PDB file of C-alpha atoms in Angstrom:
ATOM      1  CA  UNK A   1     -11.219  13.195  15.534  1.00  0.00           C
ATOM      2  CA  UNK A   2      -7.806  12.302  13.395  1.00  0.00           C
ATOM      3  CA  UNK A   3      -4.664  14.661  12.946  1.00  0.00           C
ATOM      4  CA  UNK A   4      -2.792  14.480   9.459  1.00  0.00           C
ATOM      5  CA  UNK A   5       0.313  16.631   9.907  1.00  0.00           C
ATOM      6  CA  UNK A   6       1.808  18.675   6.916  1.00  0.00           C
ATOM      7  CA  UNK A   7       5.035  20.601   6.570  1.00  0.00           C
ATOM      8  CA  UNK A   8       5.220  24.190   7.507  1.00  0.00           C
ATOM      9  CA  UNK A   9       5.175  25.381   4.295  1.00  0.00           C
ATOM     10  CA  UNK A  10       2.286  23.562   3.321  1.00  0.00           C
ATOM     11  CA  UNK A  11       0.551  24.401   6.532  1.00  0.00           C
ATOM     12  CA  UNK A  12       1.154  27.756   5.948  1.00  0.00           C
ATOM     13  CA  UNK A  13       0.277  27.607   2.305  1.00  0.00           C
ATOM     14  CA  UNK A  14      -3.072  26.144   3.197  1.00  0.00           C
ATOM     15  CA  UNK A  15      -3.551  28.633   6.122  1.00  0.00           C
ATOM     16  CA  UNK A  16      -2.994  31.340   3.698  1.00  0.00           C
ATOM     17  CA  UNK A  17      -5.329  30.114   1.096  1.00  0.00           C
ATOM     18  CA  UNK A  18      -8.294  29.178   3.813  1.00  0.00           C
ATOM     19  CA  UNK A  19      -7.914  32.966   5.349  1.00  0.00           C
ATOM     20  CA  UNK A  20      -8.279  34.254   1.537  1.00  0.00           C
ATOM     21  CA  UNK A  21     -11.386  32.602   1.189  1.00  0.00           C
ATOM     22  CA  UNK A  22     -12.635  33.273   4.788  1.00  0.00           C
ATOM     23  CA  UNK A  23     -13.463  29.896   5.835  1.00  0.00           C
ATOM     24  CA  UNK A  24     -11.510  27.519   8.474  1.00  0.00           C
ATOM     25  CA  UNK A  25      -9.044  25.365   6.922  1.00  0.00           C
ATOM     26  CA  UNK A  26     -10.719  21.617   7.734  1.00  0.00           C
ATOM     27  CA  UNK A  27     -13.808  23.080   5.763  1.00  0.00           C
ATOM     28  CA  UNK A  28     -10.991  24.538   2.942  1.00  0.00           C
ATOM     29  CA  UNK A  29      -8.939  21.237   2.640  1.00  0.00           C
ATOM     30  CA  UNK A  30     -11.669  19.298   2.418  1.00  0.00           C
ATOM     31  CA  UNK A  31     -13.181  21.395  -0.290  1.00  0.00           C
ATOM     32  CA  UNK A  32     -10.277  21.207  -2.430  1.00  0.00           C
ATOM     33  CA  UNK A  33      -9.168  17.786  -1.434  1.00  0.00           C
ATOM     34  CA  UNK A  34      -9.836  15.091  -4.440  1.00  0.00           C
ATOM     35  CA  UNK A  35     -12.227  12.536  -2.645  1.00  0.00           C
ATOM     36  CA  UNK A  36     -13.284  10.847  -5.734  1.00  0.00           C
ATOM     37  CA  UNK A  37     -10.402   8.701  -7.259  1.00  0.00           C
ATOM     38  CA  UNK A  38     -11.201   9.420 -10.718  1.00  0.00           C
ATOM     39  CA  UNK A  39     -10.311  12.642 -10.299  1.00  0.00           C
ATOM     40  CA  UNK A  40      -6.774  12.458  -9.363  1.00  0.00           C
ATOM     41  CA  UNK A  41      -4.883  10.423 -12.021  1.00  0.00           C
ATOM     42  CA  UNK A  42      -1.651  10.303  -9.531  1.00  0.00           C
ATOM     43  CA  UNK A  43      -3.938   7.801  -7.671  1.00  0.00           C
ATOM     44  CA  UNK A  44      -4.998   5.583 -10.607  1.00  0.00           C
ATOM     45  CA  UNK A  45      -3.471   1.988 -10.202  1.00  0.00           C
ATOM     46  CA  UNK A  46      -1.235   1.501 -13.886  1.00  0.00           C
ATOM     47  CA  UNK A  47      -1.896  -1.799 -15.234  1.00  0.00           C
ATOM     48  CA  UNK A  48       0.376  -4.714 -14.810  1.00  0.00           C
ATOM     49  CA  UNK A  49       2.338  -6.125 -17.729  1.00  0.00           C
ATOM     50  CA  UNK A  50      -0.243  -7.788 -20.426  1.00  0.00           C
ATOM     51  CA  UNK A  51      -2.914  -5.319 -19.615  1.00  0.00           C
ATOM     52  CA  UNK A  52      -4.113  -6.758 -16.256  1.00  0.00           C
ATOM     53  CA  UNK A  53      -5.645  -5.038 -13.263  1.00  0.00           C
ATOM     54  CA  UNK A  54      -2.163  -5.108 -11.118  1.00  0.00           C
ATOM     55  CA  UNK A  55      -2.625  -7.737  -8.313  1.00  0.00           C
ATOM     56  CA  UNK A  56       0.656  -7.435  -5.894  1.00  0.00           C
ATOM     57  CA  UNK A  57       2.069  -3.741  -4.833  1.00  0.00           C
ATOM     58  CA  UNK A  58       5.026  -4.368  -7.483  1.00  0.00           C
ATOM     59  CA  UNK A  59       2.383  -4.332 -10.256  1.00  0.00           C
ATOM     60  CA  UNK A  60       0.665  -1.383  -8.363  1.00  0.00           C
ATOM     61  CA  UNK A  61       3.933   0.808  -8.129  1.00  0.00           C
ATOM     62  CA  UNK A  62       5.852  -0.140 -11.104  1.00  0.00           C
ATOM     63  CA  UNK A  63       6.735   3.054 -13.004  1.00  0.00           C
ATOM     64  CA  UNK A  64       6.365   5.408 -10.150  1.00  0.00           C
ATOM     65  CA  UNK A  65       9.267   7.372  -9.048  1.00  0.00           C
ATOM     66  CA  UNK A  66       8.683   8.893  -5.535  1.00  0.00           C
ATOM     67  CA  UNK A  67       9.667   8.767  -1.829  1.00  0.00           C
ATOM     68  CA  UNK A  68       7.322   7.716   1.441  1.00  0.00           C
ATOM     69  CA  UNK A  69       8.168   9.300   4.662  1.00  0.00           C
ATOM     70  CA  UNK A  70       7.151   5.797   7.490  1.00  0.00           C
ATOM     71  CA  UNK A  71       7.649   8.873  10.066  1.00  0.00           C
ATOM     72  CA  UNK A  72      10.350   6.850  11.784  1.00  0.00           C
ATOM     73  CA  UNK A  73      14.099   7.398  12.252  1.00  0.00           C
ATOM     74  CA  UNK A  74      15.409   3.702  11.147  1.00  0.00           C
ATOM     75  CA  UNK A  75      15.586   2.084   7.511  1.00  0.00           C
ATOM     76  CA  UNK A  76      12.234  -0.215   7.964  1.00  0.00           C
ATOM     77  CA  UNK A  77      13.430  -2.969   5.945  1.00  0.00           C
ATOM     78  CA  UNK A  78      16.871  -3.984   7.176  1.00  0.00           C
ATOM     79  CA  UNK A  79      17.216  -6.770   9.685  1.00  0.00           C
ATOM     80  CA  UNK A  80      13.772  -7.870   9.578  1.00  0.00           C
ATOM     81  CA  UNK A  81      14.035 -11.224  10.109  1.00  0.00           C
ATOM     82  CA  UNK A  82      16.551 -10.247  13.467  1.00  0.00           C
ATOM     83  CA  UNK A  83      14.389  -7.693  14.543  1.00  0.00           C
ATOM     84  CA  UNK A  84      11.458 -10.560  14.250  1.00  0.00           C
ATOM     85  CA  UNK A  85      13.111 -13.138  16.572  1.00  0.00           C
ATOM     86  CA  UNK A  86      14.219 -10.801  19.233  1.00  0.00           C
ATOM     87  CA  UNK A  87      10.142  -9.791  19.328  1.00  0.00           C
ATOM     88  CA  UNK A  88       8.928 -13.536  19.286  1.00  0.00           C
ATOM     89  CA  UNK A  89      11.602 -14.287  21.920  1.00  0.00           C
ATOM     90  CA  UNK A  90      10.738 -11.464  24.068  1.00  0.00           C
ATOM     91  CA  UNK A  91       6.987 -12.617  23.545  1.00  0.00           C
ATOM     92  CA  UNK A  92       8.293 -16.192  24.657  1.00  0.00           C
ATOM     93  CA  UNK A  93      10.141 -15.007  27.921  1.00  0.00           C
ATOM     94  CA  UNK A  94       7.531 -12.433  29.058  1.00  0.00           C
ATOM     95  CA  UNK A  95       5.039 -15.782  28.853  1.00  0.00           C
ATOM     96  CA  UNK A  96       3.207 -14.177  25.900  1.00  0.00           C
ATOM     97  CA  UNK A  97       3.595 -16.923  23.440  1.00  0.00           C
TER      98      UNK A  97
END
């Protein structure tokens, strides 16, 4: 079994929307849940420059405005290369590598 967590006022919304229908909300999202990528154009990969199928995730994302929630408190991408030594050192003392 997996958990996907939603906002309250999505939960709700969905709660709401499952009880108006009568049936339990797994069995409600995943009836109105978009399973088949054709039918969600959101999803649809643009193509790259010149036409192509895009090939890195720059050519996947380019022209999309939006935010992504990584569910932690930090900013993921600053001192990466700092916060990769201090993990291969620890690895090294502990014996690990």
């Amino acid at each position: 079994m997996r958990a996907i967590e939603f906002s309250e006022g999505d939960y709700t919304a969905i709660q709401d929307a499952a009880a108006r229908e009568g049936i339990p909300m797994n069995v409600w999202v995943m009836a109105n849940l978009p399973l088949n990528r054709s039918e969600c154009d959101s999803t649809e990969a643009p193509p790259a420059s010149g036409g192509k199928p895009a090939r890195t995730m720059a050519d996947l994302f380019a022209g999309r405005v939006g935010l992504a929630a990584s569910g932690g408190d930090g900013r993921l991408s600053e001192n990466t290369g700092e916060k990769f030594t201090d993990i291969l050192v620890k690895k090294r003392r502990q014996g690990r590598l």
